XYZ file of C-alpha atoms in Angstrom:
644
model
C 95.649 56.378 94.920
C 93.913 58.674 97.420
C 96.384 61.393 96.831
C 96.154 61.285 93.123
C 92.374 61.307 93.356
C 92.644 64.431 95.556
C 94.989 65.943 93.070
C 92.627 65.169 90.119
C 89.533 66.627 92.000
C 91.570 69.861 92.683
C 92.575 70.184 88.903
C 88.968 69.590 87.817
C 87.712 72.134 90.469
C 90.091 74.588 88.982
C 88.980 73.829 85.352
C 85.315 74.433 86.515
C 86.326 77.615 88.247
C 87.832 78.847 84.902
C 84.554 77.705 83.325
C 82.584 79.663 85.777
C 84.583 82.844 85.220
C 84.101 82.489 81.495
C 80.256 81.556 81.663
C 79.626 84.205 84.328
C 81.397 86.880 82.196
C 79.384 85.665 79.251
C 76.148 85.712 81.113
C 76.919 89.352 82.394
C 78.393 90.960 79.300
C 77.935 88.601 76.348
C 76.754 89.608 73.092
C 73.356 88.286 72.149
C 70.562 86.816 74.139
C 71.734 83.224 73.294
C 75.169 83.720 74.597
C 73.779 85.237 77.927
C 71.360 82.446 78.277
C 73.931 79.784 77.871
C 76.189 81.574 80.126
C 73.406 81.936 82.644
C 72.543 78.359 82.379
C 76.140 77.111 83.018
C 77.607 79.400 85.631
C 75.416 78.349 88.592
C 76.001 74.412 88.019
C 79.682 75.114 87.518
C 79.917 76.997 90.776
C 78.123 74.217 92.484
C 80.384 71.412 90.934
C 83.336 73.410 91.691
C 82.456 73.591 95.393
C 81.776 69.961 95.688
C 85.079 68.901 93.971
C 87.107 71.172 96.142
C 85.382 69.677 99.163
C 86.166 66.248 97.990
C 89.800 67.164 97.675
C 89.886 68.491 101.089
C 88.173 65.377 102.748
C 90.816 63.216 100.741
C 93.551 65.262 102.414
C 91.897 64.622 105.737
C 91.859 61.003 104.939
C 95.476 60.783 104.062
C 96.250 62.422 107.567
C 93.986 60.223 109.549
C 95.699 57.185 107.628
C 99.242 58.486 108.458
C 100.236 57.972 104.681
C 103.829 58.851 104.926
C 104.257 58.585 101.293
C 102.748 61.951 100.976
C 105.212 64.726 101.702
C 102.752 67.005 103.524
C 101.657 64.209 106.006
C 105.177 62.903 106.731
C 106.228 66.555 107.303
C 103.238 67.485 109.627
C 102.184 64.280 111.388
C 103.075 61.297 113.253
C 101.491 57.935 113.606
C 101.485 58.389 117.208
C 99.393 61.373 117.345
C 95.929 61.391 118.790
C 93.204 61.285 116.198
C 92.011 64.883 116.880
C 95.593 66.272 116.041
C 95.858 64.042 113.072
C 92.669 65.740 111.609
C 93.579 69.132 112.950
C 96.966 68.537 111.519
C 95.447 68.588 107.979
C 95.225 72.483 108.341
C 98.257 72.841 110.661
C 100.500 73.659 108.093
C 100.949 75.912 104.864
C 99.586 73.702 102.030
C 96.594 72.304 104.240
C 95.688 75.410 105.381
C 95.478 77.078 101.738
C 93.332 74.188 100.565
C 90.951 74.837 103.504
C 90.854 78.420 102.332
C 90.015 77.333 98.734
C 87.508 74.817 99.983
C 85.516 77.436 101.828
C 85.918 79.870 98.981
C 84.239 77.179 96.645
C 81.659 76.103 99.018
C 80.709 79.680 99.634
C 80.283 80.291 95.844
C 78.197 77.252 95.565
C 75.976 78.634 98.282
C 75.727 82.024 96.367
C 74.782 80.135 93.072
C 72.068 77.985 95.067
C 70.486 80.335 97.425
C 70.831 83.928 96.269
C 67.884 85.289 94.445
C 67.576 88.739 96.089
C 69.782 90.488 93.291
C 69.155 90.499 89.415
C 70.487 87.613 87.356
C 73.095 89.996 85.731
C 74.595 90.788 89.233
C 74.530 87.390 90.416
C 76.177 86.239 87.355
C 78.915 89.005 87.682
C 79.272 88.034 91.517
C 79.947 84.376 90.619
C 82.248 85.345 87.904
C 84.081 87.493 90.446
C 84.246 84.718 92.964
C 85.664 82.367 90.488
C 88.361 84.810 89.646
C 89.447 84.750 93.062
C 89.337 81.109 93.216
C 91.477 80.721 90.187
C 94.220 82.573 91.626
C 94.248 80.378 94.626
C 93.971 77.185 92.609
C 96.968 78.240 90.752
C 99.091 78.937 93.920
C 98.147 75.557 95.138
C 98.665 73.535 91.978
C 102.051 75.263 90.963
C 103.371 76.178 94.200
C 101.823 74.362 97.151
C 100.682 71.095 96.147
C 99.382 69.279 99.054
C 99.157 65.935 97.592
C 102.900 65.768 96.454
C 104.145 62.246 96.847
C 107.450 61.483 98.713
C 109.470 58.868 97.239
C 110.685 56.694 99.041
C 107.992 56.932 101.640
C 109.121 58.119 105.098
C 109.086 55.201 107.667
C 107.757 57.917 110.406
C 106.375 61.533 110.314
C 108.293 64.437 111.784
C 105.200 65.358 113.749
C 103.146 68.597 114.256
C 104.444 71.615 116.111
C 103.692 70.843 119.837
C 102.195 74.217 120.382
C 99.440 73.493 117.870
C 98.585 70.146 119.434
C 95.856 71.601 121.291
C 91.791 71.302 120.799
C 92.048 75.019 119.971
C 93.636 74.043 116.544
C 90.683 72.086 115.751
C 88.435 75.123 115.715
C 90.487 78.416 115.699
C 91.758 78.353 112.036
C 88.487 77.089 110.410
C 86.639 79.768 112.242
C 88.919 82.413 111.213
C 88.953 81.284 107.687
C 85.224 81.059 107.418
C 85.460 84.842 108.364
C 87.969 85.571 105.720
C 86.173 83.834 103.021
C 82.749 85.326 103.995
C 84.535 88.634 103.178
C 85.471 87.466 99.851
C 81.789 87.166 99.095
C 81.133 90.576 100.133
C 83.959 91.700 97.833
C 82.505 89.665 95.087
C 79.282 91.388 95.371
C 80.725 94.677 95.463
C 82.668 93.834 92.164
C 79.318 92.642 90.740
C 77.325 95.717 92.051
C 79.958 98.001 90.190
C 79.856 96.051 87.161
C 76.119 96.117 86.672
C 75.887 99.690 88.266
C 73.526 98.189 90.746
C 74.906 99.741 93.963
C 71.728 100.182 95.860
C 69.772 99.043 98.844
C 68.848 95.685 97.239
C 72.540 95.050 96.748
C 73.107 95.825 100.390
C 70.353 93.497 101.775
C 71.802 90.536 99.612
C 75.515 91.386 100.886
C 74.444 91.874 104.638
C 74.093 88.281 105.718
C 77.512 87.462 104.308
C 79.062 90.120 105.843
C 77.325 89.405 109.241
C 78.196 86.005 108.864
C 81.865 86.561 108.333
C 82.009 89.193 111.189
C 80.400 86.464 113.451
C 83.202 83.958 112.473
C 85.977 86.374 112.753
C 84.811 87.523 116.194
C 84.631 83.769 117.354
C 88.019 83.174 115.900
C 89.747 86.130 117.503
C 88.124 85.348 120.870
C 89.056 81.718 120.866
C 92.626 82.409 119.455
C 93.138 85.037 122.202
C 92.137 82.406 124.897
C 94.149 79.737 123.082
C 97.255 81.882 123.256
C 96.480 82.728 126.930
C 96.349 79.334 128.182
C 98.731 77.581 125.666
C 101.762 79.986 125.470
C 102.246 80.225 129.250
C 102.978 84.092 129.235
C 99.847 84.955 130.956
C 98.838 87.517 128.380
C 95.736 87.480 126.120
C 96.887 89.881 123.442
C 100.550 90.951 122.328
C 99.866 92.948 119.190
C 101.821 90.207 117.516
C 101.684 90.740 113.510
C 99.883 87.374 113.313
C 97.417 88.517 115.756
C 97.012 91.755 114.063
C 96.588 89.969 110.785
C 93.181 88.844 112.175
C 92.212 91.935 113.760
C 92.541 94.103 110.707
C 89.888 92.270 108.749
C 87.633 92.375 111.869
C 87.984 96.166 112.099
C 87.189 96.505 108.505
C 84.110 94.127 108.796
C 82.789 95.919 111.698
C 82.801 99.181 109.859
C 81.282 97.383 106.751
C 78.435 95.794 108.651
C 77.380 99.057 109.969
C 77.642 100.671 106.708
C 75.891 98.054 104.787
C 73.197 98.211 107.369
C 72.609 101.912 106.591
C 72.596 101.337 102.967
C 70.078 98.496 103.209
C 67.691 100.382 105.543
C 68.269 103.965 104.692
C 69.638 103.908 101.052
C 72.846 105.986 101.996
C 76.530 105.645 102.077
C 76.625 103.701 98.870
C 80.052 104.350 97.692
C 81.563 104.053 101.333
C 79.985 100.631 101.529
C 81.556 99.407 98.382
C 84.806 100.900 99.356
C 84.651 99.069 102.897
C 83.937 95.903 101.154
C 86.978 96.223 99.195
C 89.092 96.955 102.095
C 87.674 94.504 104.221
C 88.755 91.537 101.858
C 92.025 93.450 101.126
C 92.675 93.088 104.873
C 91.956 89.346 104.630
C 94.291 89.141 101.718
C 97.188 91.183 103.664
C 96.616 88.639 106.598
C 97.054 85.724 104.417
C 100.204 87.338 102.929
C 101.633 88.026 106.260
C 100.891 84.454 107.794
C 101.607 82.459 104.565
C 104.406 84.282 103.076
C 107.041 83.357 105.423
C 107.842 87.071 105.987
C 107.066 86.485 109.657
C 108.428 83.868 112.219
C 105.518 82.777 114.306
C 103.797 79.597 115.411
C 101.056 80.597 113.002
C 103.260 81.421 110.109
C 103.915 78.158 108.032
C 105.694 78.999 104.865
C 109.214 80.212 104.516
C 109.593 80.215 100.821
C 110.027 83.679 99.403
C 108.494 82.401 96.085
C 105.300 81.590 97.714
C 105.155 84.890 99.336
C 105.751 86.636 96.051
C 102.871 84.673 94.473
C 100.535 85.733 97.392
C 101.703 89.227 97.014
C 100.915 89.202 93.049
C 97.407 87.658 93.943
C 96.991 90.670 96.427
C 97.939 93.297 93.865
C 95.842 91.674 91.119
C 92.554 91.413 93.060
C 92.862 94.732 95.212
C 94.401 96.766 92.482
C 91.737 95.597 90.156
C 88.992 96.352 92.315
C 90.388 99.668 93.221
C 90.797 100.468 89.457
C 87.136 99.262 88.931
C 85.927 101.544 92.036
C 87.760 104.445 90.419
C 86.219 103.897 86.884
C 82.650 103.461 88.113
C 82.628 105.727 91.337
C 81.139 108.551 89.080
C 78.197 106.387 88.304
C 77.327 105.551 91.887
C 74.679 107.615 93.000
C 75.038 109.433 96.268
C 72.174 108.072 97.978
C 69.776 109.530 100.714
C 70.923 112.600 102.697
C 71.229 112.890 106.683
C 72.180 115.482 109.162
C 75.523 115.165 111.145
C 73.313 114.639 114.323
C 71.732 111.558 113.337
C 71.953 107.754 113.544
C 73.810 107.758 110.076
C 76.021 110.434 111.445
C 77.081 108.385 114.554
C 77.601 105.430 112.206
C 79.831 107.379 109.896
C 81.802 108.637 112.775
C 82.077 105.241 114.095
C 83.277 104.022 110.739
C 85.871 106.675 110.565
C 87.241 105.944 114.104
C 87.303 102.059 113.124
C 89.221 102.984 109.930
C 91.611 105.212 111.785
C 92.381 102.352 114.223
C 92.881 99.943 111.309
C 95.316 102.408 109.857
C 97.077 102.472 113.186
C 97.369 98.728 113.444
C 98.163 98.534 109.681
C 101.147 100.866 110.032
C 102.284 99.484 113.248
C 102.133 96.036 111.732
C 103.813 96.708 108.357
C 106.348 99.315 109.333
C 108.902 97.165 110.839
C 108.664 94.803 107.902
C 109.056 97.592 105.490
C 112.106 99.158 107.277
C 113.778 95.902 107.433
C 113.347 95.409 103.913
C 114.577 98.790 102.792
C 117.404 99.241 105.477
C 118.107 95.805 106.957
C 117.423 97.397 110.350
C 115.231 95.180 112.668
C 112.650 97.460 114.384
C 110.055 96.301 116.922
C 106.601 97.971 117.358
C 105.039 96.725 120.524
C 102.168 97.327 122.924
C 103.342 100.849 124.114
C 102.648 101.951 120.442
C 99.482 100.479 119.990
C 98.068 101.189 123.436
C 99.036 104.915 123.050
C 97.560 105.294 119.585
C 94.770 102.822 119.316
C 93.573 103.062 122.935
C 92.240 106.718 122.960
C 90.753 106.101 119.471
C 89.107 103.041 120.652
C 87.537 104.929 123.674
C 86.228 107.708 121.642
C 84.741 105.039 119.291
C 83.078 103.364 122.321
C 81.544 106.539 123.427
C 80.214 107.271 119.914
C 78.669 103.642 119.857
C 76.834 104.214 122.961
C 75.234 107.291 121.568
C 74.378 105.782 118.105
C 71.410 103.724 118.890
C 69.987 106.463 121.021
C 69.699 108.757 117.874
C 66.773 108.962 115.559
C 67.389 108.459 111.711
C 68.017 111.318 109.331
C 67.960 114.202 111.864
C 67.993 114.595 115.560
C 68.484 117.241 118.305
C 71.673 117.374 120.499
C 69.726 118.277 123.532
C 67.376 115.364 123.025
C 70.334 113.031 122.836
C 71.999 114.344 126.082
C 68.525 113.718 127.729
C 68.738 110.027 126.601
C 72.194 109.599 127.492
C 71.554 110.963 131.070
C 71.379 107.403 132.600
C 74.476 106.074 131.037
C 76.506 109.116 131.906
C 75.294 108.991 135.559
C 76.486 105.403 135.726
C 79.683 106.233 134.224
C 80.175 109.134 136.841
C 79.177 106.668 139.660
C 81.792 104.209 138.479
C 84.429 106.829 138.241
C 83.774 107.726 141.830
C 83.660 104.204 142.874
C 87.080 103.366 141.189
C 88.763 106.353 142.633
C 87.587 105.581 146.192
C 88.417 101.744 146.203
C 91.402 101.912 143.640
C 92.933 105.214 144.022
C 96.205 104.475 142.264
C 94.880 102.946 139.199
C 96.264 104.295 135.864
C 94.413 106.571 133.613
C 93.785 104.154 130.538
C 92.380 101.545 132.638
C 90.392 104.069 134.752
C 88.809 105.558 131.351
C 88.255 101.929 130.413
C 86.310 100.989 133.270
C 84.041 104.205 133.128
C 83.492 103.853 129.496
C 82.649 100.032 130.009
C 80.021 101.044 132.571
C 78.497 103.960 130.544
C 78.585 101.943 127.419
C 76.837 98.869 129.250
C 74.115 101.171 130.381
C 73.637 102.616 127.078
C 73.592 99.453 125.400
C 70.422 98.337 127.099
C 68.736 101.715 126.598
C 66.892 100.791 123.253
C 64.839 98.373 125.010
C 63.423 100.754 127.441
C 59.635 101.352 126.629
C 59.543 98.517 124.348
C 57.336 95.497 124.369
C 60.117 92.862 124.703
C 58.254 90.022 123.400
C 57.834 92.010 120.165
C 61.064 93.282 119.950
C 62.741 92.132 116.713
C 65.428 89.509 116.835
C 68.031 91.912 115.263
C 67.332 94.565 117.807
C 68.082 92.068 120.596
C 71.355 91.075 118.514
C 72.430 94.729 118.478
C 71.586 95.218 122.160
C 73.661 92.010 123.179
C 76.559 92.570 120.802
C 76.981 96.236 122.242
C 76.620 94.772 125.704
C 79.401 92.351 124.829
C 81.724 95.176 123.776
C 81.166 96.763 127.401
C 81.858 93.534 129.043
C 84.971 92.790 127.199
C 86.326 96.231 127.768
C 85.644 95.920 131.373
C 87.679 92.814 131.500
C 90.527 94.433 129.647
C 90.576 97.223 131.974
C 90.539 95.177 135.176
C 93.144 92.870 133.658
C 95.345 95.816 132.996
C 94.724 97.569 136.250
C 94.549 94.926 138.822
C 96.715 91.815 137.774
C 99.272 90.635 140.261
C 102.421 88.650 139.137
C 104.666 86.707 141.439
C 107.806 85.032 140.200
C 109.028 82.584 143.061
C 111.374 79.505 143.657
C 109.954 77.127 145.981
C 110.956 73.689 147.531
C 108.067 71.074 147.900
C 106.131 72.171 151.189
C 106.776 75.843 150.733
C 103.975 78.457 150.018
C 103.616 81.907 148.571
C 100.738 84.225 148.351
C 99.385 85.828 144.942
C 96.172 87.910 145.239
C 93.739 86.274 147.521
C 95.512 82.838 147.282
C 97.999 80.918 149.103
C 99.714 78.733 146.802
C 101.505 75.577 148.059
C 103.970 73.448 146.127
C 103.518 69.845 147.310
C 105.204 67.616 144.649
C 107.047 67.596 141.473
C 106.435 64.206 139.504
C 107.286 62.786 136.216
C 104.208 61.890 133.902
C 103.753 60.555 130.278
C 101.027 61.587 127.729
C 100.180 59.859 124.251
C 103.189 61.418 122.601
C 105.105 63.476 125.223
C 106.593 63.270 128.798
C 106.677 65.844 131.290
C 107.330 67.090 134.977
C 104.374 68.002 136.791
C 104.009 70.209 139.818
C 101.269 69.664 142.240
C 100.082 73.004 143.695
C 97.480 73.437 146.353
C 95.680 76.848 146.297
C 93.564 78.075 149.037
C 91.581 81.432 149.256
C 90.697 82.239 152.913
C 88.690 79.297 154.525
C 87.536 78.038 151.113
C 88.091 74.383 150.123
C 91.461 74.014 148.509
C 92.156 73.703 144.908
C 94.714 71.589 143.221
C 96.431 72.757 140.016
C 99.052 70.877 137.936
C 101.128 72.848 135.411
C 103.640 70.803 133.384
C 106.921 71.234 131.649
C 106.574 69.020 128.652
C 109.121 67.339 126.425
C 108.084 66.316 122.823
C 110.202 64.034 120.793
C 108.790 64.690 117.233
C 109.921 67.482 116.788
C 112.012 67.852 119.996
C 110.553 70.731 121.771
C 110.029 71.973 125.298
C 106.547 73.468 126.327
C 104.963 74.899 129.280
C 101.363 73.917 129.990
C 99.753 76.286 132.305
C 97.223 75.397 134.983
C 94.264 77.667 135.717
C 91.570 77.815 138.347
C 88.632 79.944 137.464
C 86.493 81.817 140.134
C 83.533 84.272 139.931
C 86.058 87.284 140.043
C 88.942 86.096 138.169
C 91.615 83.414 137.575
C 94.596 82.022 139.274
C 97.294 81.243 136.601
C 100.225 79.137 137.334
C 103.136 77.935 135.269
C 105.994 75.621 136.149
C 109.538 76.894 135.273
C 112.966 75.373 135.681
C 114.877 74.071 138.629
C 117.421 76.378 139.956
C 121.126 75.928 141.081
C 119.628 75.350 144.817
C 117.159 72.706 143.753
C 114.079 75.044 144.046
C 111.345 74.946 141.413
C 110.568 78.085 139.712
C 106.969 79.157 139.482
C 105.070 81.995 137.915
C 101.930 82.889 139.561
C 99.259 85.304 138.433
C 96.108 86.487 140.007
C 93.844 88.089 137.155
C 90.649 89.735 138.539
C 87.723 89.686 136.193
C 89.990 88.647 133.136
C 87.212 86.014 131.868
C 85.171 89.051 131.238
C 87.146 89.677 128.055
C 86.167 86.219 126.465
C 82.784 86.439 127.944
C 82.240 89.745 126.192
C 83.595 88.248 122.930
C 81.113 85.426 123.104
C 78.196 87.862 123.679
C 79.345 89.897 120.683
C 79.325 86.742 118.638
C 75.811 85.778 120.147
C 74.390 89.133 119.287
C 75.708 88.943 115.617
C 73.952 85.469 115.398
C 70.660 86.676 116.786
C 70.880 89.643 114.353
C 71.675 87.308 111.433
C 68.793 85.033 112.343
C 66.306 87.998 112.728
C 67.373 89.477 109.207
C 67.135 85.966 107.436
C 63.582 85.485 109.148
C 62.507 88.955 107.880
C 63.892 88.544 104.550
C 62.181 85.005 104.187
C 58.776 86.655 105.015
C 59.271 89.385 102.293
C 58.429 88.874 98.704
C 61.428 88.438 96.493
C 61.754 90.832 93.639
C 60.843 89.307 90.238
C 64.415 89.125 88.936
C 64.995 86.974 85.898
């Protein structure tokens, strides 16, 4: 009865989403005070109840997975009774139906949070926002109930499950998808706020202050999700790379780019009452990119470890939802744009001007990634010809735009609001520019053969790093607002990540060798010796495990044990890398097959300062978290406007 209870909860939640939509619309646009009062009294409780019921449905699905109930089709197809408990739980969202239920659950809980806690906008706008959130939820409830029922029974019940994709049997699965989904759905709330503001014609600073925490929270989650996903792919897939411009990777990057632009735009609107129309448009674009990402990953149009669905009907359903929501929002934007006041003016040389420039560059990068991701799919659909757009395209197009954006990012915080002087800006940038020049000289002396793009990346990283901390100069650090610290740390994180990317691109050393036990080979500063190959067994896999002893100079030796694993359910072969981390980089090892002479193939990488990539990602998210806490604390100290 657990599955039936879960399905019933899902149907009830869908009915409450419909009620929320109707009551929200009535409260916003109903005729007569009585109708608006009834609608206003019902829409909030309906949103809370819907969120709770959706959460209940999701927890019941988790229960079915932990109990290995093979009478449920989804469990039988994506789990196995012999799996460790962590992967039984994570397996709940390691498939199409479960991941979409997680999507809807976060959507419902977010709507409940808006109903419970948001009091900084007018009641009309809150009701319109909740109605828009319910409209989004209804589409995905329909998708689940009519196309992707996660509680469907299997008759007769399977004796045993087919197991989870082995590449997904990693602790990363427990954290990566939920983190990304929190980001995606946070952008849905920003979208609903934008729709509510357009409907009520309240596109102003108050709307921006209400929306900003949601955008910031979504951006933090997306940052964490992309950073964690990058490291997960790096150590799990065994190819030694941290980003491949894979369409599924791009599906998470595109919303992040749009959310980054939106975050800066909404800050300008909240503090300076400028960029009104641009902020609303970015809110629509950011959620559109979330929907595009959902369509790419869940439609079956891509073949990937992350792409679960292979049913064209489901893809058409998601595509219809995308067209409905985004088309509707753009139509509303077109109808109401004439009523959106321009907002405060500013000069080109100003902090607002730098933010606009940065936003345009972020949007241009987003366009480059969007075209590079979708063009091969469109070409194949129209002509049947398979095309591939890989790293050379993205590096050549997005790379220069990103470098220019980083330079502008360094200058922005050093500019004054409204109006500034170019000469004054140059004086403030003197230290960062000197740091960059010093870095250029040092790199040319110690690494004369470095390629141009990594060289520019390193120089820019040093300059941006110096400029990032400049806003703290002359301040009383104890009295510096938390959101200023957040901005400084986030920008510093960008510099750290950029330095890691440039170092990995310029200085990585790769060695492909075939060794007998007892033989050694140098890679970077390490001598790596193969000492043994042994069979080992895990909870639901067997493997051949290499024992490698790596020594750097006279330091103590390090033992690494890469594995070549065999999985019975489903039958799969995977490589488990073994990585040793030092202060200045990582030694990355992968065990390959045995060759015809009985030697064992090994892939060895020395990757200087590669860890800076993820350290920077963590700093960016930390900066965002500090800014969020600072903004929320400041908002709590300010009186709330007397809205009805």
